Short mmCIF file of C-alpha atoms and ligand atoms in Angstrom, two decimals:
data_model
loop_
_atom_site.label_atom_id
_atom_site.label_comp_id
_atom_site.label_asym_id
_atom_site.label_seq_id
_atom_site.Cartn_x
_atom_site.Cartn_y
_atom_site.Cartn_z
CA UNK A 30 0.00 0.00 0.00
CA UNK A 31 1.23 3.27 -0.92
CA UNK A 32 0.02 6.53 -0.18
CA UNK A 33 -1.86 6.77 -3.33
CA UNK A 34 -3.77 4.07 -2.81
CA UNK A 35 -4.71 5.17 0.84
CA UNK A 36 -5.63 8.28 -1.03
CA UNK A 37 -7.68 6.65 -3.06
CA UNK A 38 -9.81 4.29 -0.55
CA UNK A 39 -10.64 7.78 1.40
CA UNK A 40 -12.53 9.24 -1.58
CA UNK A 41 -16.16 8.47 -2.18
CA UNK A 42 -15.50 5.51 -5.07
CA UNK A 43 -12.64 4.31 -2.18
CA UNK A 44 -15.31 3.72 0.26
CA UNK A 45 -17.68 2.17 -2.35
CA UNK A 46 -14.98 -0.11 -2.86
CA UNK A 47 -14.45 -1.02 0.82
CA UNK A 48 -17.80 -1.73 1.34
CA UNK A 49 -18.35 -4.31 -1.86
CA UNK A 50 -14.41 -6.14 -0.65
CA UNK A 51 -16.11 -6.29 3.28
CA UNK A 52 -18.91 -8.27 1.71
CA UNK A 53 -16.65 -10.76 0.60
CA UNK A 54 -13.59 -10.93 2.41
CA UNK A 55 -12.67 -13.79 4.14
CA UNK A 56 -13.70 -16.50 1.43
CA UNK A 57 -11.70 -17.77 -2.33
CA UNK A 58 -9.64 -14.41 -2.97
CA UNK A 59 -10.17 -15.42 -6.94
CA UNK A 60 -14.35 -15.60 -6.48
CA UNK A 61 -13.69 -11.99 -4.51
CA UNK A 62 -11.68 -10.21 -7.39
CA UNK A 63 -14.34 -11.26 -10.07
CA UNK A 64 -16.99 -9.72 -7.72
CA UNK A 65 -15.23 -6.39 -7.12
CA UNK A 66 -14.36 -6.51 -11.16
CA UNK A 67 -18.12 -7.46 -11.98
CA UNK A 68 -19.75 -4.14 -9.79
CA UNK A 69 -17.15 -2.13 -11.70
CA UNK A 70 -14.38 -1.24 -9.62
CA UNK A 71 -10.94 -0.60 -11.12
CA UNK A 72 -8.48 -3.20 -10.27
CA UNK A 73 -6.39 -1.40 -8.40
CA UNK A 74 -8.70 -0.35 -6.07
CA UNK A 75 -10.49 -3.44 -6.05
CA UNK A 76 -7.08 -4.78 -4.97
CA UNK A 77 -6.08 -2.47 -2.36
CA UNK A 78 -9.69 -2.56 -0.84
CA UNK A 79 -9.59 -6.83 -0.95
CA UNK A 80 -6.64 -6.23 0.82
CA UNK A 81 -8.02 -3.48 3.87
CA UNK A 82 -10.85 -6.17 3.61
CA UNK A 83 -8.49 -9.18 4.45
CA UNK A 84 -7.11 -7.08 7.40
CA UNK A 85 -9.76 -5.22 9.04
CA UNK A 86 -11.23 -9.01 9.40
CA UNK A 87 -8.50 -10.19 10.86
CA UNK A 88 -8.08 -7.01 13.38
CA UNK A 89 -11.48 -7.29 14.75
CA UNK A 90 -9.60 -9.85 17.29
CA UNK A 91 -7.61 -7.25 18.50
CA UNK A 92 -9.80 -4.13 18.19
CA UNK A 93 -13.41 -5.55 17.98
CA UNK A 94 -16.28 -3.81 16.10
CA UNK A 95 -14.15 -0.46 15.62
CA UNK A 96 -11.22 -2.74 13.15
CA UNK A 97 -14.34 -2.32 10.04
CA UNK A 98 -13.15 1.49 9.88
CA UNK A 99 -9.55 1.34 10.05
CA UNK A 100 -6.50 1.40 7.80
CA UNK A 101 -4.31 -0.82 8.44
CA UNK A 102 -0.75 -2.60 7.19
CA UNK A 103 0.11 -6.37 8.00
CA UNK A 104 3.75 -5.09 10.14
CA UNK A 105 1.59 -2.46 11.35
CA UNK A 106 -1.63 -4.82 12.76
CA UNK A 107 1.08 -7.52 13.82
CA UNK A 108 2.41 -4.96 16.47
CA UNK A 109 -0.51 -2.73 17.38
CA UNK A 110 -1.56 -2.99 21.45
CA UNK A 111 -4.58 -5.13 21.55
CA UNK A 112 -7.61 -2.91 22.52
CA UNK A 113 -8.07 -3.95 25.93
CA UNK A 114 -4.48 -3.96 26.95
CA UNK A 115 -3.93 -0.30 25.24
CA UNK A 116 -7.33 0.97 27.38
CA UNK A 117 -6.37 -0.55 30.70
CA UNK A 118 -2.75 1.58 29.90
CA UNK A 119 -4.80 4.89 29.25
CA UNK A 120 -6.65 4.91 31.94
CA UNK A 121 -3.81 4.02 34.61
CA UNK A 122 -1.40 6.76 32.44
CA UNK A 123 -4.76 9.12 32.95
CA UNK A 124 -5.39 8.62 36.47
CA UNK A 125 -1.51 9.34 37.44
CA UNK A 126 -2.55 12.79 35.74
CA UNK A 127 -1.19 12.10 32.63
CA UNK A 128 -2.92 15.04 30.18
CA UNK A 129 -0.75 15.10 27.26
CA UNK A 130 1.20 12.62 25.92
CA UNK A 131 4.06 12.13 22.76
CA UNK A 132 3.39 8.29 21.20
CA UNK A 133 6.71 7.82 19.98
CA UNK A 134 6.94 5.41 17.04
CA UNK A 135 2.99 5.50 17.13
CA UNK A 136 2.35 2.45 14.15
CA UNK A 137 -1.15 2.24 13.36
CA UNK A 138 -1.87 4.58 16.23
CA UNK A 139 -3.37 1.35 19.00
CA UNK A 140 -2.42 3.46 22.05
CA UNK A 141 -2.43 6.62 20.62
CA UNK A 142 -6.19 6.29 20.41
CA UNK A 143 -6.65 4.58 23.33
CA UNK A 144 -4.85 7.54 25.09
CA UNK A 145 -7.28 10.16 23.74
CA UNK A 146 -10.20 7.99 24.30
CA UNK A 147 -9.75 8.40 27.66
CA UNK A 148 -9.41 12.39 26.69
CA UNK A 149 -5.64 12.62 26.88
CA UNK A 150 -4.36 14.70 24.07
CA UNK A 151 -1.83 12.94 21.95
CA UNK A 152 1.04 13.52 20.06
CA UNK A 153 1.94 10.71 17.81
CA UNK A 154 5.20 10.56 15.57
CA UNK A 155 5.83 7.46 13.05
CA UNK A 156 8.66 7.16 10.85
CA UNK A 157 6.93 5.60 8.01
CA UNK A 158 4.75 8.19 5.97
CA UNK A 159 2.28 5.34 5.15
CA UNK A 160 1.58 3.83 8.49
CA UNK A 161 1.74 7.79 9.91
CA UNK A 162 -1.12 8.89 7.23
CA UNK A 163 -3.12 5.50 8.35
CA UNK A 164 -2.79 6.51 12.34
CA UNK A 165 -4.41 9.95 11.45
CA UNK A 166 -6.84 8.62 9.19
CA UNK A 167 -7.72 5.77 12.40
CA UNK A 168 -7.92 8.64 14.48
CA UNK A 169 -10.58 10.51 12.27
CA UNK A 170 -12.61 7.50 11.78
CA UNK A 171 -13.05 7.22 15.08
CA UNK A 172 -14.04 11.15 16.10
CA UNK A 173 -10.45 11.35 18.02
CA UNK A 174 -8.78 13.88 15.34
CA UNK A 175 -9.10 17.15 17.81
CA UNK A 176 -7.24 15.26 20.28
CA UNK A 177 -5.00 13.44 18.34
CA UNK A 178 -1.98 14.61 16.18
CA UNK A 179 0.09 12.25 14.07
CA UNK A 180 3.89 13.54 12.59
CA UNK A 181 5.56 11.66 9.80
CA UNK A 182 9.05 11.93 11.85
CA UNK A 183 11.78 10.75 13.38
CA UNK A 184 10.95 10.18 17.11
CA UNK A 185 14.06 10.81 18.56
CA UNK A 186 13.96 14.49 17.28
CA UNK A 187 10.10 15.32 19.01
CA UNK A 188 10.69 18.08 21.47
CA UNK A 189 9.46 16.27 24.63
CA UNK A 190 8.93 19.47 26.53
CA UNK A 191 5.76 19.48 24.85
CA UNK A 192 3.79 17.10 26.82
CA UNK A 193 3.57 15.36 30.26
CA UNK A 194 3.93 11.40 29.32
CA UNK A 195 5.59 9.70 26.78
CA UNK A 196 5.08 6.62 25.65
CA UNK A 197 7.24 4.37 23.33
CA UNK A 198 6.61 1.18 22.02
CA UNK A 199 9.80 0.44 19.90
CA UNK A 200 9.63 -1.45 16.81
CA UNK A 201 11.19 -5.03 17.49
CA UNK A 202 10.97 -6.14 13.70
CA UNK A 203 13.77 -5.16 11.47
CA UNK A 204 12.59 -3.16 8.61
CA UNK A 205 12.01 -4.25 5.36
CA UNK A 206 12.15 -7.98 6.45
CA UNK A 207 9.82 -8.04 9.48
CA UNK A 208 11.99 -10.28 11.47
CA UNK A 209 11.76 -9.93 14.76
CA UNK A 210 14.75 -8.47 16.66
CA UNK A 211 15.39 -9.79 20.10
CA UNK A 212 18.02 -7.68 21.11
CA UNK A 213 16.70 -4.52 22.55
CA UNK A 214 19.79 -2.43 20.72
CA UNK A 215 18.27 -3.44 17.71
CA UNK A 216 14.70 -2.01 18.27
CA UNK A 217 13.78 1.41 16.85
CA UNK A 218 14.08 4.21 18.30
CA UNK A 219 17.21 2.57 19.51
CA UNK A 220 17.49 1.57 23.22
CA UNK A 221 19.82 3.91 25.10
CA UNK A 222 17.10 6.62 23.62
CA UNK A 223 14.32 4.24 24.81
CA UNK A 224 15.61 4.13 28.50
CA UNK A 225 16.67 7.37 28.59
CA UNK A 226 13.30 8.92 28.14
CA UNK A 227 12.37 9.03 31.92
CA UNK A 228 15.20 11.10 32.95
CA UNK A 229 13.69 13.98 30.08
CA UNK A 230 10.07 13.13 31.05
CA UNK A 231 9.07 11.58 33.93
CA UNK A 232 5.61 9.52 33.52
CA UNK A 233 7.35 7.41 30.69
CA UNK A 234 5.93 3.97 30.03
CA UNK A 235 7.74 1.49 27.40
CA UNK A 236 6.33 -1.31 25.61
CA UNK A 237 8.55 -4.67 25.51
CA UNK A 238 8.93 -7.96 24.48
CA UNK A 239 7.50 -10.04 26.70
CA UNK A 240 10.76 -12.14 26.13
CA UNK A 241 12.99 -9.24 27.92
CA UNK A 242 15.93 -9.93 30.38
CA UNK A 243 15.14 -8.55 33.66
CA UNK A 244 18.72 -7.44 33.91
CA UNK A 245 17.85 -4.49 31.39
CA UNK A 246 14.97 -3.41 33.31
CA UNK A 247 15.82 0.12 34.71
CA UNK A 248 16.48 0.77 38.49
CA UNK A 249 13.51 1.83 40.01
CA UNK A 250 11.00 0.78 37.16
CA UNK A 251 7.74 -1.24 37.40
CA UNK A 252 8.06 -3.87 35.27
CA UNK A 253 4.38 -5.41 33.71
CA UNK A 254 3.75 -8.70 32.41
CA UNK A 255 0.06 -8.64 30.72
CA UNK A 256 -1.59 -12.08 29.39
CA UNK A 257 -5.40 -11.94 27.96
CA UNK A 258 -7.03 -15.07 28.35
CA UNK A 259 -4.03 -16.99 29.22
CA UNK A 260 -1.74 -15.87 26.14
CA UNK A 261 1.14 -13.75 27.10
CA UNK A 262 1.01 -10.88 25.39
CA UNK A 263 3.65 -8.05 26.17
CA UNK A 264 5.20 -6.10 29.03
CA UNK A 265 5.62 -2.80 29.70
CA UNK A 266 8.10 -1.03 31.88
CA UNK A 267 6.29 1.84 33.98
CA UNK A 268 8.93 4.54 35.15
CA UNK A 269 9.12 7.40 37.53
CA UNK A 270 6.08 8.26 39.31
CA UNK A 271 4.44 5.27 37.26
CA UNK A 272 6.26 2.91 39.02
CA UNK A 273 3.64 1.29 41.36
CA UNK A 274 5.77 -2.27 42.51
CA UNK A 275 8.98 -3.67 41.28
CA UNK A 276 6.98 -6.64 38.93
CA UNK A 277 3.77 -6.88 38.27
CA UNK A 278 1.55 -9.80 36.94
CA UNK A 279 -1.65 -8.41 34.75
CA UNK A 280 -4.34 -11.06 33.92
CA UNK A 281 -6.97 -9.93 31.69
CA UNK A 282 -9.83 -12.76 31.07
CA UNK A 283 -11.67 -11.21 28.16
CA UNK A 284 -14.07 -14.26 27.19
CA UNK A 285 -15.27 -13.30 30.86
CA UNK A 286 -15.99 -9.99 30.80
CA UNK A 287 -18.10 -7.41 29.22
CA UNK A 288 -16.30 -6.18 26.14
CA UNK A 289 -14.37 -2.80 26.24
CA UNK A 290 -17.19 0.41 26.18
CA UNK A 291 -16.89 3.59 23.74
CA UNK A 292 -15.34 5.61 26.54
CA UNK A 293 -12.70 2.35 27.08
CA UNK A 294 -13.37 2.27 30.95
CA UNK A 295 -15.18 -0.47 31.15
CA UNK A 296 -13.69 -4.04 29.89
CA UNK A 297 -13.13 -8.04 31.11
CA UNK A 298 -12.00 -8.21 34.45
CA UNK A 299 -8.29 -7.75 35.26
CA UNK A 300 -6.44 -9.27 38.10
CA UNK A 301 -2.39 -8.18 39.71
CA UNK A 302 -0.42 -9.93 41.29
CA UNK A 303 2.57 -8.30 42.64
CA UNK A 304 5.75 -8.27 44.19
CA UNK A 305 9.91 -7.75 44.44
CA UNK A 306 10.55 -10.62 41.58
CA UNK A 307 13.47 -11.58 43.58
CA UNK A 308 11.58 -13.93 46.03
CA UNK A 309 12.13 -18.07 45.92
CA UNK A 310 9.58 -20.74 46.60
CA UNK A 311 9.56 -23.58 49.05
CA UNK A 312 10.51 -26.75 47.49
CA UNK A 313 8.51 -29.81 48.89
CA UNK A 314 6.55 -33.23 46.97
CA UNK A 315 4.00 -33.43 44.56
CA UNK A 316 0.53 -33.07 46.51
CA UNK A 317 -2.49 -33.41 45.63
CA UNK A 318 -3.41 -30.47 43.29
CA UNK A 319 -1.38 -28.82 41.12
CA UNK A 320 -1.21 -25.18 39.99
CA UNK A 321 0.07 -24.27 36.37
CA UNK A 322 0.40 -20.29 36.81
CA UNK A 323 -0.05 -18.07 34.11
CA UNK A 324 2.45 -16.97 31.80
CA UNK A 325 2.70 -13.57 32.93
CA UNK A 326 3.15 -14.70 36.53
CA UNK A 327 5.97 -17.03 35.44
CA UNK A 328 7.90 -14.31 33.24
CA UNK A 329 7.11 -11.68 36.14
CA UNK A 330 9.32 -14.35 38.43
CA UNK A 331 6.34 -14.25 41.09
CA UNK A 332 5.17 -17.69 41.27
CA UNK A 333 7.09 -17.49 44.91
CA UNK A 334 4.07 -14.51 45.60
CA UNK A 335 1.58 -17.06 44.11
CA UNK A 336 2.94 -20.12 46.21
CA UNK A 337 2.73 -17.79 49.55
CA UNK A 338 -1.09 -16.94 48.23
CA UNK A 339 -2.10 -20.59 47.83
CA UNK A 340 0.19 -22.34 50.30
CA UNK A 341 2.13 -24.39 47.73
CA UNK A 342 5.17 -25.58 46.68
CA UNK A 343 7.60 -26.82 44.13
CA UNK A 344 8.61 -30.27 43.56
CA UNK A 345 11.38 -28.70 41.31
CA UNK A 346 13.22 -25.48 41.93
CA UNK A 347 13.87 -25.00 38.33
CA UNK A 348 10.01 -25.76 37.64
CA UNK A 349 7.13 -23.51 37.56
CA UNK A 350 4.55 -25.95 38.64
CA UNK A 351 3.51 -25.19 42.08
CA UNK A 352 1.55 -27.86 44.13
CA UNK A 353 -1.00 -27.68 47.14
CA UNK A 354 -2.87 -30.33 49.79
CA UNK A 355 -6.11 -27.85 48.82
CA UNK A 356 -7.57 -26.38 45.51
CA UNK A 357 -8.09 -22.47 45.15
CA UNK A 358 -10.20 -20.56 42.82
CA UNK A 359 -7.51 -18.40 41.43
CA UNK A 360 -7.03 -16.12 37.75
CA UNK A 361 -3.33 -16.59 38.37
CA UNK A 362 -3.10 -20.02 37.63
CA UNK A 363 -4.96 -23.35 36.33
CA UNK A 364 -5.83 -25.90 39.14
CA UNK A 365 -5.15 -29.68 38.21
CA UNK A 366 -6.21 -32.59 40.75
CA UNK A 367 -3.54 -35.17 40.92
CA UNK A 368 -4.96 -38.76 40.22
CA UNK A 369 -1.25 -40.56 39.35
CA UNK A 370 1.98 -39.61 39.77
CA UNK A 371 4.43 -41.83 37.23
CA UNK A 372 7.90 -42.32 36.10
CA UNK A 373 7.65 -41.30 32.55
CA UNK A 374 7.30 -44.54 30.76
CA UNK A 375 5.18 -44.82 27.58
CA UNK A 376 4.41 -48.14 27.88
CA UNK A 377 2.98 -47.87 31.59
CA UNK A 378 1.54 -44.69 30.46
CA UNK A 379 -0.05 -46.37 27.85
CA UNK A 380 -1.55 -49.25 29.75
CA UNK A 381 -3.17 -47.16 32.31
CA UNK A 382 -4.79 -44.84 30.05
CA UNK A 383 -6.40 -47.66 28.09
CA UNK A 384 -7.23 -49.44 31.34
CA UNK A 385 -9.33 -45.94 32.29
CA UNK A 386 -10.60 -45.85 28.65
CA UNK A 387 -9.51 -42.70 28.11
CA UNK A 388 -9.19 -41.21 25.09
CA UNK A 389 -8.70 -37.55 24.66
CA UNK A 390 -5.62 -35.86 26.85
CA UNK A 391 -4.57 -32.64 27.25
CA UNK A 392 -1.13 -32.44 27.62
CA UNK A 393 0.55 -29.63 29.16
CA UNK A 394 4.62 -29.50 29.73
CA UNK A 395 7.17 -28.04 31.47
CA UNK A 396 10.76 -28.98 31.94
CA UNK A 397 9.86 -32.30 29.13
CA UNK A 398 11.58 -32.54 26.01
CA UNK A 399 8.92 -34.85 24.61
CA UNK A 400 6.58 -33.26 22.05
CA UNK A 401 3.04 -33.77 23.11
CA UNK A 402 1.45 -34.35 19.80
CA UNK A 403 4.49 -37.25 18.97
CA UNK A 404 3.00 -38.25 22.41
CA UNK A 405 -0.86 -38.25 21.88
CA UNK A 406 -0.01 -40.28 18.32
CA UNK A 407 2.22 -42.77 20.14
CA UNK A 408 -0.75 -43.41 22.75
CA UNK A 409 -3.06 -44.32 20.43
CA UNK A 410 -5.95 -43.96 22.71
CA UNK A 411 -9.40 -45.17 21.70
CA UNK A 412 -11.42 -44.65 24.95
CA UNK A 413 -13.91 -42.08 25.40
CA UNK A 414 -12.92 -40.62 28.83
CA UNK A 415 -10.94 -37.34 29.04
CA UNK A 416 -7.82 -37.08 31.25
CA UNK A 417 -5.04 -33.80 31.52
CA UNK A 418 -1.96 -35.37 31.13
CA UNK A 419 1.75 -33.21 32.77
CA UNK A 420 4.80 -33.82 31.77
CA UNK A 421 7.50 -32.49 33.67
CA UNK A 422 10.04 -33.32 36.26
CA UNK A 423 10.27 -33.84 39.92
CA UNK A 424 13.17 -33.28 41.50
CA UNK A 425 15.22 -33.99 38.41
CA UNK A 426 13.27 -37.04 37.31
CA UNK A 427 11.06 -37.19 34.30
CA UNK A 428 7.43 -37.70 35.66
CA UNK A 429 4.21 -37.67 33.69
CA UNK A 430 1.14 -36.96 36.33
CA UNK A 431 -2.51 -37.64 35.24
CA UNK A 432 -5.06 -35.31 36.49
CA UNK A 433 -8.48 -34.08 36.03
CA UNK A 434 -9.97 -30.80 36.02
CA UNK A 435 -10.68 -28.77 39.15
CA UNK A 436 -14.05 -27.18 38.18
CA UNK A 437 -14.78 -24.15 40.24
CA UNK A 438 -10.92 -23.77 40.92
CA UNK A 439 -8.69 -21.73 38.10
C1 SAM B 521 5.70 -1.46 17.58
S1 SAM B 521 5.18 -0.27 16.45
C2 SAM B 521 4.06 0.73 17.37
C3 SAM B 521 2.69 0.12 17.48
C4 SAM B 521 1.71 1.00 18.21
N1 SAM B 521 2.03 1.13 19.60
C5 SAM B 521 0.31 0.44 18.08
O1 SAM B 521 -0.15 -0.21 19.00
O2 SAM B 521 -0.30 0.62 17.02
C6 SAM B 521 6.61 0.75 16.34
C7 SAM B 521 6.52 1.80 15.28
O3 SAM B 521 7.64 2.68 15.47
C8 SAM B 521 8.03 3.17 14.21
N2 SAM B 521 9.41 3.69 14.37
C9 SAM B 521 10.56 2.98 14.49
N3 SAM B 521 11.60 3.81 14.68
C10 SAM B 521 11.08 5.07 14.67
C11 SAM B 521 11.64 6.35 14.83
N4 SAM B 521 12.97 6.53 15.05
N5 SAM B 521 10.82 7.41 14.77
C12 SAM B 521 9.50 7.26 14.56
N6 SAM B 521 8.91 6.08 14.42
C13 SAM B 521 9.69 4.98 14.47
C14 SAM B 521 7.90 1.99 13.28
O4 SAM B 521 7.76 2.41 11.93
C15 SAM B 521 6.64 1.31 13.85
O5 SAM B 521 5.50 1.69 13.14
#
């Protein structure tokens, strides 16, 4: 898409056009084509519209109903904030008394408009002209443009005296390839510009990899691991007066909750878990139920704060299972009751499944090399009972441990 084409989808005919490729996105891209060619649309249009189609369908997981009126590129939608994680930011930037704020390296403009939605007034500043006429054209669609301004920029130069936040979420994908970096030198703006920001502005908040060392997280900084619905899906380093506890576990469980309201207040429940990220659980023996925690408790090194919360322990200190005499109802984690405890063996493993008539497993690892799905063909189960099958080890030895589901717990 070049800024042409995004030209030409604004106009009247561009609209037309987006309308006719919504009606048949999503099924045989050849059928969809003819369509668009058959209510006369030119080709390029038709094309560039098929494509906003194609996208905008598969946004609406990330921004619901609101995706249908934006533009969008595939880098761009691959590493915008989901909705519900970019609200629950605004508002917590917003209540510290954030009231203007520069989104530097602002993509598709995710946060940006999640910012002014809960009436802060934005700055935004994206490199690329495309992606940079796409955030102001999101922010239009969606009645934000008085409080939202995008520059086609280099972040690094914005004049941060401007405003009383800052927010940067650094591209992690190298351009023109879209690989993902991993080291943070690589991401743009560059890092040492990244971490420096708090010392120019102090409410600064940074968007991460979820994958990041905690030896690069800045003295004094909250550090925030966020999953929705049990994926993991960033983390974000508070600074300054932001900073609320050293690490922070956020659990968002959107196929709970009411879905995020115009204003972006309201939204799923969200649960924290806290603490110093330092602190070591008790090692002990498998009991009777165990307690997979939730990825951003385990990369938020708190599953010692869980353990304290439910009274468990680890039967491996390199492990993040955690195990307990009683079950708990808790968002942090998924509760497991403990019917066998075995030796890995296939064979055995084998025999007692088919003795129980079971059939379909869930398997769920940590600390196994065996691949599950090698696993579930190598059972070849043919009962009709259900069983959660955890691979793992206890202290050091490879142990597979049947369970069932806890139903009210987890
Ligand atoms: C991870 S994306 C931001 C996504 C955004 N937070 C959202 O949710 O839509 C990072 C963006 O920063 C832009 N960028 C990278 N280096 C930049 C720089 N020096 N100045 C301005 N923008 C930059 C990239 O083009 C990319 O669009």
């Amino acid at each position: 898409m070049d800024l042409d084409q995004l030209t030409a989808l604004r106009t009247p005919e561009g609209s037309a056009a987006l309308a006719a490729a919504a009606e048949v996105a999503g099924g045989d891209p050849l059928a969809a084509a003819a369509a668009l060619r058959s209510a006369g649309i030119p080709g390029g249009l038709a094309a560039a519209a098929l494509t906003q189609a194609e996208l905008r369908r598969r946004a609406a997981g990330k921004f619901g109903a609101a995706a249908a009126g934006m533009f969008l590129t595939r880098a761009g939608l691959e590493q915008a904030t989901r909705r519900v994680v970019a609200d629950r930011r605004a508002a917590r930037l917003r209540a510290a008394g954030v009231t203007s704020l520069a989104d530097l390296g602002c993509g598709l403009g995710a946060d940006a408009l999640a910012a002014a939605r809960a009436g802060i007034r934005v700055y935004g500043v994206e490199a690329d002209p495309v992606t940079a006429a796409m955030a102001a054209a999101n922010a239009e669609a969606a009645g934000l443009a008085e409080l939202v301004t995008i520059e086609c920029g280099d972040a690094t130069a914005f004049d941060v005296r401007r405003v009383d936040g800052v927010f940067c979420d650094p591209a992690r994908r190298r351009a023109g390839t879209g690989r993902r970096v991993f080291d943070p030198n690589a991401y743009s703006p560059p890092w040492d510009f990244v971490t420096g920001l708090a010392a120019r502005v102090p409410h600064t908040v940074v968007k991460v990899a979820p994958g990041l060392d905690h030896a690069l997280i800045p003295a004094g900084a909250e550090a925030e691991w966020v999953s929705v619905d049990g994926d993991l899906v960033e983390a974000a380093l508070w600074c300054g007066p932001l900073a609320g506890t050293p690490r922070r576990a956020t659990v968002l469980r959107c196929k709970e909750g009411p879905p995020v309201n115009a204003s972006g207040r309201e939204g799923p429940p969200s649960h924290h878990l806290t603490g110093t990220g330092t602190a070591e659980a008790a090692v002990g023996a498998v009991r009777r139920f165990l307690f997979d925690p939730d990825p951003a408790v385990v990369r938020a090194h708190l599953v010692a704060e869980l353990a304290a919360d439910l009274g468990a322990t680890l039967a491996d200190p390199t492990i993040a299972y955690l195990y307990a005499d009683a079950a708990h109802a808790t968002p942090f984690a998924r509760c497991l009751e403990i019917t066998d405890v075995l030796p890995f063996s296939l064979k055995r493993l084998r025999a007692l499944l088919r003795e129980r008539r079971v059939g379909r497993v869930e398997i769920r690892k940590r600390g196994s090399a065996l691949e599950p799905e090698k696993l579930r063909r190598d059972l070849r189960l043919t009962g009709d009972e259900p069983a959660s099958l955890v691979l793992t080890r206890v202290a050091g030895a490879p142990t597979v441990l049947i369970c069932r589901p806890v139903p009210t717990a987890g």
